[in-house]
CSV table of C-alpha atoms in Angstrom, one decimal:
chain,number,residue,atom,x,y,z
A,1,GLU,CA,81.6,-35.1,-46.7
A,2,ALA,CA,80.9,-31.3,-46.7
A,3,ALA,CA,77.1,-32.0,-46.8
A,4,PHE,CA,77.5,-34.4,-43.9
A,5,GLY,CA,79.4,-31.8,-41.9
A,6,VAL,CA,76.7,-29.2,-42.6
A,7,ALA,CA,74.0,-31.7,-41.5
A,8,ALA,CA,75.9,-32.5,-38.3
A,9,LEU,CA,76.3,-28.8,-37.5
A,10,THR,CA,72.6,-28.2,-38.2
A,11,ILE,CA,71.6,-31.0,-35.8
A,12,LEU,CA,73.9,-29.7,-33.1
A,13,PHE,CA,72.6,-26.2,-33.5
A,14,LEU,CA,69.0,-27.4,-33.2
A,15,ALA,CA,69.8,-29.5,-30.2
A,16,PHE,CA,71.5,-26.5,-28.6
A,17,ALA,CA,68.6,-24.2,-29.5
A,18,THR,CA,66.1,-26.7,-27.9
A,19,MET,CA,68.1,-26.8,-24.7
A,20,MET,CA,68.3,-23.0,-24.6
A,21,SER,CA,64.6,-22.6,-25.2
A,22,ALA,CA,63.5,-25.0,-22.5
A,23,GLU,CA,61.6,-23.1,-19.9
A,24,PRO,CA,63.1,-23.5,-16.4
A,25,PRO,CA,60.6,-24.2,-13.6
A,26,GLY,CA,59.6,-21.5,-11.1
A,27,CYS,CA,58.4,-24.3,-8.8
A,28,LYS,CA,59.6,-27.9,-8.4
A,29,ILE,CA,58.2,-30.7,-6.2
A,30,ARG,CA,59.9,-33.9,-5.3
A,31,ILE,CA,58.1,-36.9,-3.8
A,32,THR,CA,60.5,-39.3,-2.2
A,33,SER,CA,60.3,-43.0,-1.2
A,34,LYS,CA,59.4,-41.9,2.3
A,35,GLY,CA,56.5,-39.9,1.0
A,36,LEU,CA,55.4,-42.9,-1.1
A,37,ASP,CA,55.5,-45.1,2.1
A,38,MET,CA,53.0,-42.6,3.6
A,39,LEU,CA,50.8,-43.0,0.5
A,40,LYS,CA,51.0,-46.8,0.6
A,41,TYR,CA,48.6,-47.3,3.5
A,42,GLU,CA,46.0,-45.1,1.9
A,43,THR,CA,46.5,-46.8,-1.5
A,44,GLN,CA,46.2,-50.3,0.0
A,45,LYS,CA,43.0,-49.3,1.8
A,46,PHE,CA,41.6,-47.8,-1.4
A,47,VAL,CA,42.4,-50.9,-3.4
A,48,GLU,CA,40.8,-53.2,-0.8
A,49,GLU,CA,37.6,-51.1,-1.0
A,50,GLU,CA,37.6,-51.3,-4.7
A,51,LEU,CA,38.1,-55.0,-4.8
A,52,GLU,CA,35.4,-55.5,-2.2
A,53,ASN,CA,33.0,-53.9,-4.7
A,54,ILE,CA,33.8,-56.2,-7.5
A,55,THR,CA,30.6,-57.3,-9.3
A,56,VAL,CA,30.7,-61.0,-10.3
A,57,PRO,CA,28.1,-62.1,-12.9
A,58,ASP,CA,25.9,-65.1,-12.1
A,59,LEU,CA,27.3,-68.5,-13.1
A,60,LYS,CA,24.9,-71.0,-14.6
A,61,GLY,CA,25.5,-74.4,-16.2
A,62,LYS,CA,24.4,-78.0,-16.8
A,63,GLU,CA,26.5,-81.1,-16.5
A,64,GLY,CA,24.7,-84.4,-17.2
A,65,GLY,CA,21.9,-84.6,-14.6
A,66,LEU,CA,23.2,-81.6,-12.7
A,67,GLN,CA,21.9,-78.1,-13.2
A,68,TYR,CA,23.4,-75.3,-11.1
A,69,THR,CA,23.1,-71.5,-10.6
A,70,ILE,CA,25.6,-69.4,-8.6
A,71,GLN,CA,24.5,-65.9,-7.8
A,72,ASP,CA,24.7,-63.1,-5.3
A,73,VAL,CA,28.5,-63.3,-5.1
A,74,LYS,CA,29.9,-61.1,-2.3
A,75,ILE,CA,33.5,-60.5,-1.3
A,76,GLN,CA,33.5,-60.6,2.5
A,77,GLU,CA,37.2,-60.0,3.4
A,78,LEU,CA,40.5,-59.3,1.7
A,79,ASN,CA,43.7,-60.3,3.4
A,80,LEU,CA,46.5,-58.5,1.6
A,81,THR,CA,49.5,-60.3,3.1
A,82,TYR,CA,52.0,-58.3,1.1
A,83,ALA,CA,51.3,-55.0,-0.6
A,84,ASP,CA,54.0,-52.6,-1.9
A,85,LEU,CA,53.9,-49.2,-3.6
A,86,ARG,CA,57.1,-48.1,-5.3
A,87,PHE,CA,58.6,-45.9,-8.0
A,88,GLN,CA,59.2,-47.4,-11.5
A,89,PRO,CA,61.9,-45.4,-13.3
A,90,ASP,CA,60.6,-43.7,-16.5
A,91,VAL,CA,57.1,-45.1,-15.9
A,92,GLY,CA,55.5,-43.9,-12.7
A,93,LEU,CA,54.3,-46.1,-9.9
A,94,LEU,CA,54.1,-49.8,-9.3
A,95,PHE,CA,51.6,-51.4,-6.9
A,96,ASP,CA,52.2,-55.1,-6.0
A,97,ILE,CA,50.0,-57.5,-4.1
A,98,GLN,CA,51.5,-61.0,-3.5
A,99,ASN,CA,50.3,-64.2,-1.9
A,100,SER,CA,47.1,-62.7,-0.6
A,101,SER,CA,43.6,-64.1,-0.1
A,102,ILE,CA,40.0,-63.2,-0.7
A,103,SER,CA,37.0,-64.6,1.2
A,104,LEU,CA,33.7,-64.6,-0.5
A,105,THR,CA,30.2,-66.0,-0.3
A,106,PHE,CA,27.6,-66.9,-2.9
A,107,GLN,CA,24.2,-68.5,-3.1
A,108,ARG,CA,23.7,-71.9,-4.8
A,109,HIS,CA,20.6,-73.3,-6.6
A,110,ILE,CA,21.2,-77.0,-7.5
A,111,LEU,CA,19.0,-79.4,-9.2
A,112,TYR,CA,20.4,-83.0,-9.4
A,113,TRP,CA,17.8,-85.2,-11.1
A,114,PHE,CA,14.9,-84.8,-8.8
A,115,LEU,CA,16.7,-83.4,-5.8
A,116,HIS,CA,16.6,-79.6,-5.4
A,117,ASP,CA,19.0,-77.8,-3.0
A,118,VAL,CA,19.6,-74.2,-2.2
A,119,GLY,CA,22.0,-72.6,0.3
A,120,ALA,CA,25.1,-70.5,0.9
A,121,ILE,CA,28.7,-71.3,-0.1
A,122,ASN,CA,31.7,-70.0,1.6
A,123,ALA,CA,34.8,-69.8,-0.6
A,124,SER,CA,38.3,-68.4,-0.5
A,125,ALA,CA,40.7,-67.4,-3.2
A,126,ASP,CA,44.3,-68.0,-2.2
A,127,GLY,CA,47.6,-67.1,-3.8
A,128,VAL,CA,46.2,-63.8,-5.1
A,129,ASN,CA,48.9,-61.8,-7.0
A,130,ILE,CA,48.2,-58.4,-8.6
A,131,HIS,CA,50.8,-56.3,-10.4
A,132,VAL,CA,49.7,-52.8,-11.5
A,133,ALA,CA,51.9,-50.2,-13.3
A,134,LEU,CA,50.6,-46.6,-13.5
A,135,TYR,CA,52.1,-44.5,-16.3
A,136,MET,CA,52.4,-40.8,-15.0
A,137,THR,CA,52.5,-38.1,-17.7
A,138,ARG,CA,51.6,-34.4,-18.3
A,139,ASP,CA,48.4,-33.9,-20.2
A,140,ASP,CA,47.6,-31.1,-22.7
A,141,SER,CA,46.5,-28.7,-20.0
A,142,GLY,CA,49.7,-29.2,-18.0
A,143,ARG,CA,48.1,-31.4,-15.3
A,144,LEU,CA,49.7,-34.6,-13.9
A,145,LYS,CA,47.7,-37.6,-15.1
A,146,ILE,CA,47.7,-41.4,-15.1
A,147,SER,CA,47.7,-41.8,-18.9
A,148,ASN,CA,47.8,-45.5,-19.0
A,149,MET,CA,47.9,-48.6,-16.8
A,150,SER,CA,49.1,-52.2,-17.1
A,151,CYS,CA,47.6,-54.8,-14.9
A,152,ASP,CA,48.3,-58.5,-14.3
A,153,ALA,CA,46.2,-60.5,-11.8
A,154,ALA,CA,46.1,-64.2,-11.0
A,155,VAL,CA,44.3,-66.3,-8.4
A,156,ALA,CA,46.3,-69.5,-7.8
A,157,LYS,CA,43.5,-71.6,-6.3
A,158,MET,CA,40.0,-71.5,-4.8
A,159,ARG,CA,38.4,-73.6,-2.1
A,160,ALA,CA,34.7,-73.9,-1.3
A,161,LYS,CA,32.8,-75.2,1.7
A,162,PHE,CA,29.3,-76.5,1.2
A,163,SER,CA,26.6,-77.0,3.7
A,164,GLY,CA,24.0,-79.7,2.9
A,165,THR,CA,23.6,-83.5,2.5
A,166,LEU,CA,24.6,-84.0,-1.1
A,167,GLY,CA,28.2,-84.8,-0.3
A,168,LYS,CA,29.4,-86.5,-3.5
A,169,VAL,CA,27.6,-84.0,-5.6
A,170,TYR,CA,29.2,-81.1,-3.7
A,171,GLU,CA,32.7,-82.6,-4.1
A,172,PHE,CA,32.2,-82.7,-7.8
A,173,LEU,CA,30.6,-79.3,-7.9
A,174,ALA,CA,33.2,-77.7,-5.7
A,175,SER,CA,36.0,-78.6,-8.2
A,176,PHE,CA,33.8,-77.5,-11.1
A,177,LEU,CA,32.6,-74.2,-9.6
A,178,THR,CA,35.9,-73.0,-8.1
A,179,THR,CA,37.6,-73.4,-11.5
A,180,GLY,CA,34.9,-71.1,-13.0
A,181,MET,CA,34.9,-68.7,-10.1
A,182,ARG,CA,38.7,-68.4,-10.3
A,183,PHE,CA,38.5,-67.6,-14.0
A,184,ILE,CA,35.8,-64.9,-13.3
A,185,LEU,CA,37.8,-63.3,-10.5
A,186,ASN,CA,40.9,-63.1,-12.7
A,187,GLN,CA,38.8,-61.4,-15.4
A,188,GLN,CA,37.2,-58.9,-12.9
A,189,ILE,CA,40.2,-57.6,-10.9
A,190,CYS,CA,42.1,-55.7,-13.6
A,191,PRO,CA,39.1,-53.9,-15.1
A,192,THR,CA,38.1,-52.8,-11.5
A,193,LEU,CA,41.6,-51.5,-10.8
A,194,ASN,CA,41.9,-49.8,-14.2
A,195,HIS,CA,38.7,-47.9,-13.5
A,196,ALA,CA,40.1,-47.0,-10.1
A,197,GLY,CA,43.3,-45.5,-11.6
A,198,LEU,CA,42.2,-43.9,-14.8
A,199,VAL,CA,39.0,-42.4,-13.4
A,200,LEU,CA,39.0,-42.2,-9.6
A,201,ILE,CA,42.7,-41.5,-9.0
A,202,ASN,CA,42.7,-39.0,-11.9
A,203,SER,CA,39.8,-37.3,-10.2
A,204,LEU,CA,42.0,-36.8,-7.2
A,205,LEU,CA,44.8,-35.4,-9.4
A,206,ASP,CA,42.1,-33.0,-10.8
A,207,THR,CA,42.1,-31.3,-7.4
A,208,VAL,CA,45.7,-30.1,-8.0
A,209,PRO,CA,45.4,-26.5,-9.3
A,210,VAL,CA,46.8,-25.7,-12.7
A,211,ARG,CA,45.6,-22.1,-13.0
A,212,GLN,CA,43.9,-20.6,-10.0
A,213,THR,CA,42.9,-17.2,-8.8
A,214,VAL,CA,44.9,-15.9,-5.8
A,215,ASP,CA,42.9,-12.8,-5.1
A,216,LYS,CA,41.0,-10.1,-7.1
A,217,TYR,CA,44.3,-9.0,-8.7
A,218,VAL,CA,46.4,-12.0,-9.7
A,219,GLY,CA,46.3,-15.7,-10.5
A,220,ILE,CA,49.0,-18.3,-10.6
A,221,ASP,CA,50.0,-20.9,-13.2
A,222,TYR,CA,51.1,-24.3,-12.0
A,223,ALA,CA,51.1,-26.1,-15.3
A,224,LEU,CA,53.6,-28.9,-15.6
A,225,LEU,CA,56.3,-28.1,-18.1
A,226,SER,CA,57.1,-31.7,-18.9
A,227,ASP,CA,56.4,-35.3,-17.9
A,228,PRO,CA,57.5,-36.1,-14.4
A,229,VAL,CA,61.0,-37.6,-14.0
A,230,VAL,CA,60.7,-40.9,-12.1
A,231,THR,CA,63.7,-42.6,-10.6
A,232,SER,CA,63.9,-45.6,-8.2
A,233,SER,CA,63.8,-43.2,-5.2
A,234,SER,CA,61.8,-40.1,-6.3
A,235,LEU,CA,59.3,-38.5,-8.6
A,236,ASP,CA,60.2,-34.9,-9.7
A,237,MET,CA,57.7,-32.5,-11.2
A,238,ASP,CA,58.6,-29.1,-12.8
A,239,PHE,CA,55.9,-26.5,-12.6
A,240,ARG,CA,55.8,-23.2,-14.3
A,241,GLY,CA,55.2,-21.4,-11.0
A,242,MET,CA,54.3,-18.1,-12.5
A,243,PHE,CA,51.9,-15.4,-11.3
A,244,TYR,CA,49.9,-13.3,-13.8
A,245,VAL,CA,47.6,-10.3,-13.8
A,246,LEU,CA,43.9,-11.5,-14.0
A,247,GLU,CA,43.0,-8.6,-16.4
A,248,ASN,CA,46.0,-9.4,-18.7
A,249,PRO,CA,47.3,-12.9,-18.3
A,250,ASN,CA,49.8,-12.6,-21.2
A,251,ASP,CA,51.7,-9.7,-19.5
A,252,THR,CA,54.4,-11.7,-17.7
A,253,ILE,CA,58.2,-11.6,-17.4
A,254,VAL,CA,60.6,-14.1,-18.9
A,255,ASN,CA,62.1,-16.7,-16.6
A,256,TYR,CA,65.9,-16.1,-16.4
A,257,ALA,CA,66.2,-17.4,-12.9
A,258,ALA,CA,68.5,-20.3,-11.7
A,259,TYR,CA,67.1,-23.8,-12.1
A,260,PRO,CA,66.1,-25.1,-8.7
A,261,VAL,CA,68.0,-28.2,-7.8
A,262,VAL,CA,66.8,-30.7,-5.2
A,263,ARG,CA,69.5,-33.1,-4.0
A,264,GLU,CA,67.8,-34.3,-0.7
A,265,TYR,CA,65.8,-37.4,-0.1
A,266,ASP,CA,65.4,-37.5,3.7
A,267,ARG,CA,62.0,-35.9,3.9
A,268,MET,CA,58.7,-37.1,2.3
A,269,VAL,CA,58.4,-34.1,0.0
A,270,TYR,CA,60.5,-31.2,-1.2
A,271,LEU,CA,59.2,-27.9,-2.6
A,272,ALA,CA,61.7,-25.7,-4.5
A,273,LEU,CA,60.9,-22.1,-5.5
A,274,SER,CA,63.2,-20.0,-7.7
A,275,GLU,CA,63.6,-16.2,-7.7
A,276,TYR,CA,61.3,-16.2,-10.7
A,277,PHE,CA,58.4,-17.5,-8.6
A,278,PHE,CA,58.6,-14.4,-6.4
A,279,ASP,CA,59.6,-12.0,-9.1
A,280,SER,CA,56.6,-12.9,-11.2
A,281,GLY,CA,54.3,-12.4,-8.2
A,282,MET,CA,55.6,-8.9,-7.5
A,283,TYR,CA,55.5,-8.0,-11.2
A,284,ALA,CA,51.9,-9.1,-11.4
A,285,TYR,CA,50.9,-7.0,-8.4
A,286,TYR,CA,52.9,-4.1,-9.8
A,287,LYS,CA,51.1,-4.3,-13.1
A,288,ALA,CA,47.8,-4.6,-11.2
A,289,GLY,CA,48.5,-1.2,-9.6
A,290,VAL,CA,48.6,-2.5,-6.1
A,291,PHE,CA,51.9,-0.8,-5.2
A,292,SER,CA,50.4,2.6,-5.0
A,293,MET,CA,49.0,4.4,-2.0
A,294,GLN,CA,48.3,7.7,-0.3
A,295,ILE,CA,49.2,8.4,3.3
A,296,MET,CA,48.1,11.2,5.6
A,297,PRO,CA,51.2,11.3,7.8
A,298,LYS,CA,49.9,12.9,11.0
A,299,ASP,CA,53.1,12.1,13.0
A,300,LEU,CA,55.2,13.7,10.2
A,301,GLU,CA,53.0,16.6,9.4
A,302,MET,CA,54.9,19.2,11.4
A,303,LEU,CA,58.3,18.0,10.2
A,304,LEU,CA,57.1,18.1,6.6
A,305,ARG,CA,55.7,21.6,6.9
A,306,THR,CA,59.0,22.7,8.5
A,307,THR,CA,61.1,21.0,5.8
A,308,TYR,CA,59.1,22.5,2.9
A,309,PHE,CA,58.2,25.9,4.6
A,310,GLY,CA,60.2,27.8,2.1
A,311,THR,CA,58.6,26.0,-0.9
A,312,ILE,CA,55.1,26.5,0.5
A,313,MET,CA,55.7,30.3,1.1
A,314,MET,CA,57.1,30.7,-2.5
A,315,LEU,CA,54.1,28.8,-4.0
A,316,ASN,CA,51.3,30.3,-2.0
A,317,PRO,CA,51.4,31.1,1.8
A,318,ALA,CA,47.7,30.3,2.0
A,319,LEU,CA,48.6,26.6,1.5
A,320,MET,CA,50.3,26.5,5.0
A,321,GLU,CA,47.1,25.3,6.7
A,322,ALA,CA,46.1,22.8,4.0
A,323,PRO,CA,46.4,19.1,4.7
A,324,ILE,CA,49.6,17.4,3.6
A,325,SER,CA,49.9,13.9,2.1
A,326,LEU,CA,52.5,11.5,0.8
A,327,GLU,CA,51.8,9.6,-2.4
A,328,LEU,CA,53.9,6.5,-2.7
A,329,GLU,CA,54.1,4.7,-6.1
A,330,VAL,CA,56.5,1.9,-6.9
A,331,SER,CA,58.3,2.9,-10.1
A,332,THR,CA,59.5,-0.6,-11.2
A,333,ALA,CA,58.5,-4.1,-10.2
A,334,PRO,CA,60.3,-5.2,-7.0
A,335,ARG,CA,62.9,-7.9,-7.4
A,336,CYS,CA,63.8,-10.8,-5.2
A,337,VAL,CA,67.3,-12.0,-4.5
A,338,ILE,CA,67.8,-15.4,-2.8
A,339,LYS,CA,71.2,-16.3,-1.3
A,340,THR,CA,72.3,-18.8,1.3
A,341,SER,CA,72.1,-16.0,3.9
A,342,GLY,CA,68.4,-15.5,3.1
A,343,ALA,CA,66.0,-13.7,0.8
A,344,THR,CA,65.7,-10.0,0.2
A,345,VAL,CA,63.3,-7.8,-1.9
A,346,ALA,CA,64.5,-4.5,-3.4
A,347,VAL,CA,61.9,-1.8,-3.9
A,348,THR,CA,62.3,1.5,-5.7
A,349,ALA,CA,59.4,4.0,-5.4
A,350,VAL,CA,58.6,7.7,-6.0
A,351,VAL,CA,57.4,9.6,-2.9
A,352,THR,CA,55.5,12.8,-3.8
A,353,VAL,CA,54.7,15.4,-1.1
A,354,MET,CA,51.4,17.0,-1.8
A,355,MET,CA,49.3,19.8,-0.3
A,356,LEU,CA,45.6,19.2,-0.5
A,357,PRO,CA,43.8,22.6,-0.3
A,358,ALA,CA,40.0,22.2,0.1
A,359,GLY,CA,38.1,22.5,-3.2
A,360,GLN,CA,41.3,23.1,-5.2
A,361,THR,CA,43.7,21.0,-7.3
A,362,PRO,CA,46.4,19.3,-5.2
A,363,VAL,CA,49.8,21.1,-5.2
A,364,GLN,CA,53.1,19.1,-5.5
A,365,LEU,CA,55.8,20.3,-3.1
A,366,SER,CA,58.5,17.8,-3.9
A,367,SER,CA,59.2,14.4,-5.4
A,368,MET,CA,61.8,12.1,-4.0
A,369,THR,CA,63.0,8.6,-4.8
A,370,MET,CA,62.9,5.9,-2.1
A,371,GLU,CA,65.0,2.8,-2.2
A,372,ALA,CA,64.3,0.1,0.3
A,373,LYS,CA,65.5,-3.4,0.9
A,374,LEU,CA,63.4,-5.9,2.9
A,375,ASN,CA,64.2,-9.2,4.4
A,376,ALA,CA,61.7,-11.9,3.2
A,377,LYS,CA,61.1,-14.9,5.5
A,378,VAL,CA,59.2,-17.7,3.7
A,379,SER,CA,57.0,-20.2,5.7
A,380,MET,CA,54.6,-23.0,5.0
A,381,LYS,CA,51.4,-24.0,6.7
A,382,GLY,CA,49.3,-26.8,5.3
A,383,LYS,CA,49.2,-26.1,1.6
A,384,LYS,CA,49.7,-22.3,1.9
A,385,LEU,CA,53.0,-20.6,1.2
A,386,ALA,CA,53.4,-17.2,3.0
A,387,VAL,CA,56.1,-14.5,3.2
A,388,HIS,CA,56.8,-12.1,6.1
A,389,MET,CA,58.7,-8.9,5.3
A,390,ASP,CA,61.0,-6.8,7.6
A,391,LEU,CA,62.6,-3.5,6.6
A,392,ARG,CA,66.3,-3.9,6.3
A,393,ARG,CA,67.7,-0.7,4.6
A,394,PHE,CA,66.1,2.5,3.5
A,395,LYS,CA,67.2,5.7,1.9
A,396,ILE,CA,65.6,8.7,0.1
A,397,TYR,CA,67.1,11.3,-2.3
A,398,SER,CA,65.7,14.1,-4.3
A,399,ASN,CA,64.8,13.9,-8.0
A,400,GLN,CA,65.5,17.6,-8.4
A,401,SER,CA,68.9,18.3,-7.0
A,402,ALA,CA,71.7,17.2,-4.7
A,403,LEU,CA,71.1,20.2,-2.5
A,404,GLU,CA,67.5,19.1,-1.9
A,405,SER,CA,68.8,15.6,-1.1
A,406,LEU,CA,70.9,17.1,1.7
A,407,ALA,CA,67.7,18.8,3.0
A,408,LEU,CA,66.0,15.5,3.1
A,409,ILE,CA,68.4,14.0,5.5
A,410,PRO,CA,66.2,14.9,8.6
A,411,LEU,CA,63.4,13.0,6.9
A,412,GLN,CA,65.3,9.7,6.6
A,413,GLY,CA,64.6,8.4,10.1
A,414,PRO,CA,61.0,9.5,10.4
A,415,LEU,CA,60.1,8.2,7.0
A,416,LYS,CA,61.8,4.8,7.7
A,417,THR,CA,59.7,4.6,10.9
A,418,MET,CA,56.6,5.4,9.0
A,419,LEU,CA,57.4,2.7,6.5
A,420,GLN,CA,57.9,0.1,9.3
A,421,ILE,CA,54.7,1.1,11.1
A,422,SER,CA,52.3,1.9,8.3
A,423,ILE,CA,53.4,0.3,5.0
A,424,VAL,CA,55.2,-2.9,5.8
A,425,PRO,CA,52.3,-4.2,7.9
A,426,ILE,CA,49.9,-3.6,4.9
A,427,ILE,CA,52.3,-5.7,2.8
A,428,ASN,CA,52.5,-8.5,5.4
A,429,ASN,CA,48.7,-8.5,5.8
A,430,ARG,CA,48.5,-9.4,2.2
A,431,THR,CA,51.3,-11.9,2.0
A,432,LYS,CA,50.4,-13.8,5.2
A,433,LYS,CA,47.2,-15.0,3.5
A,434,GLY,CA,49.5,-17.2,1.4
A,435,VAL,CA,49.2,-18.9,-1.9
A,436,GLN,CA,48.3,-22.6,-2.4
A,437,ILE,CA,51.0,-24.9,-3.7
A,438,PRO,CA,50.2,-27.7,-6.2
A,439,LEU,CA,49.2,-30.5,-3.9
A,440,PRO,CA,46.0,-32.7,-4.1
A,441,GLU,CA,43.1,-32.0,-1.8
A,442,GLY,CA,43.4,-33.7,1.6
A,443,MET,CA,47.2,-33.6,1.8
A,444,ASP,CA,49.2,-31.0,3.7
A,445,PHE,CA,52.8,-30.2,4.6
A,446,ILE,CA,53.9,-30.7,8.2
A,447,GLU,CA,57.3,-30.3,10.0
A,448,GLU,CA,58.6,-27.9,7.4
A,449,VAL,CA,62.2,-26.8,7.2
A,450,VAL,CA,63.2,-23.9,4.9
A,451,GLU,CA,66.7,-23.8,3.3
A,452,TYR,CA,68.0,-20.9,1.3
A,453,HIS,CA,70.3,-21.5,-1.7
A,454,ASN,CA,71.7,-19.2,-4.3
A,455,GLY,CA,68.8,-18.4,-6.6
A,456,PHE,CA,66.1,-20.6,-4.9
A,457,ILE,CA,64.7,-21.9,-1.7
A,458,ILE,CA,63.9,-25.5,-0.7
A,459,ILE,CA,61.2,-26.4,1.8
A,460,GLY,CA,61.6,-30.0,3.1
A,461,ALA,CA,58.5,-31.4,4.8
A,462,ASN,CA,56.6,-34.5,5.7
A,463,LEU,CA,53.0,-35.2,4.5
A,464,HIS,CA,49.8,-35.4,6.5
A,465,PHE,CA,46.5,-36.6,5.3
A,466,THR,CA,43.6,-34.4,6.5
A,467,LYS,CA,41.2,-36.6,4.5
A,468,GLY,CA,41.3,-40.2,3.4
A,469,LEU,CA,41.8,-41.0,-0.3
A,470,ARG,CA,38.3,-42.4,-0.6
A,471,GLU,CA,36.8,-39.3,1.1
A,472,VAL,CA,38.5,-36.9,-1.3
A,473,ILE,CA,37.5,-38.9,-4.4
A,474,GLU,CA,33.9,-39.3,-3.3
A,475,SER,CA,33.6,-35.6,-2.6
A,476,ASN,CA,34.8,-34.8,-6.1
A,477,ARG,CA,32.9,-37.5,-8.0
A,478,GLN,CA,29.7,-35.4,-8.2
A,479,TYR,CA,31.6,-32.8,-10.2
A,480,MET,CA,33.3,-35.3,-12.6
A,481,PRO,CA,32.3,-35.1,-16.3
A,482,SER,CA,31.4,-38.2,-18.1
A,483,ASN,CA,34.8,-38.2,-19.9
A,484,SER,CA,36.7,-37.7,-16.7
A,485,THR,CA,39.4,-40.2,-17.6
A,486,LEU,CA,40.9,-37.6,-19.9
A,487,ALA,CA,39.5,-34.5,-18.3
A,488,PRO,CA,41.9,-31.6,-18.0
């Protein structure tokens, strides 16, 4: 009993440790049934095009005095009476075609004893039923993939219309040939659709970025953390959603942010981003040395000279005419806080006042700490996520003494104005360029609505196809490797 108790505790501990070690997503995407309805038309159109390109082998045979050859089989039209695309819990997607028909033509070569006949045959396959399940998983590189497919296809009956004079022969031949053609079609449909899913649709999923460069400083990691979670009404994907420094991709912060939870189903798609998504971005830029700049404050020059007149005179009166500059360097990575009231970014920086005498080493007059809080407004356009900053609060204080902090009070207002006019626009110019979210090529967000929650934001949107499914696949096929079925 004691051994059993120890084993049970060990199992519980390991289970708890596994739960605790699970990496929360920085980015989460939910595709709802409404989004799937949008995809259904493109999927149906794509399947029709694939089935129209079915290659049917020639059919030859001999029955008594009858010799026949059927060749040049071409599918003329598909009439998909009922087609449905839906989620299959714990699997992925189901695509159903029921009670549909296929019109086709082929050429006949018939030799009946001494009579030779050639011509076209119009045929139709009725009661076409196709059932395809696509198994959606995460591959080794963290990309969403169709890992497997199951397919069942059946043609209930075929009819053929012959032109010619050998009526009795054709009646016999029609029954014989349609049975053979129905068997061949049944054998060709599923291999065609398997290739469409495992190769062509996977090439579309290859256009979703896993690790991509944002600019010359940072990249972003959109690797899936686990297999997608599929219910009857949605498909949820958890992405790492982590920025990294291009020169040192392993220098990142640990994700302790809240797990983004999506409860809505009204829109076609939902994008959830945790505080970690933004914190990792600011950390990456901080490590890349972007948050450091020198400003020549012409509007503040007289005020700064007046404020530090005594210091300049004590150091060297000859410095009075030298140019003056402010060097701003963020001392720690900025942090983002998201609440239901909105998102804010806290920044702490060191501002150094320097004199720049010509041909001499710069002289430091003072060093002060700046603390600023900015409002961050998140927006989406197409596949680009952008942030706009506005200064909310600002204060400075001396690193040397409380007395000097009092002397800096007259600088509070002018420095805040300088920050709003000179520095915040530089930040917004960078953030407005945006970063791509993990969506396939040819698909964009429209009609976006941003909601702020404690610890994360949710963007609900509808989907818009800027390119057709076939167009995107064809444009990427030239870059597909020969083993593209399993390509990362």
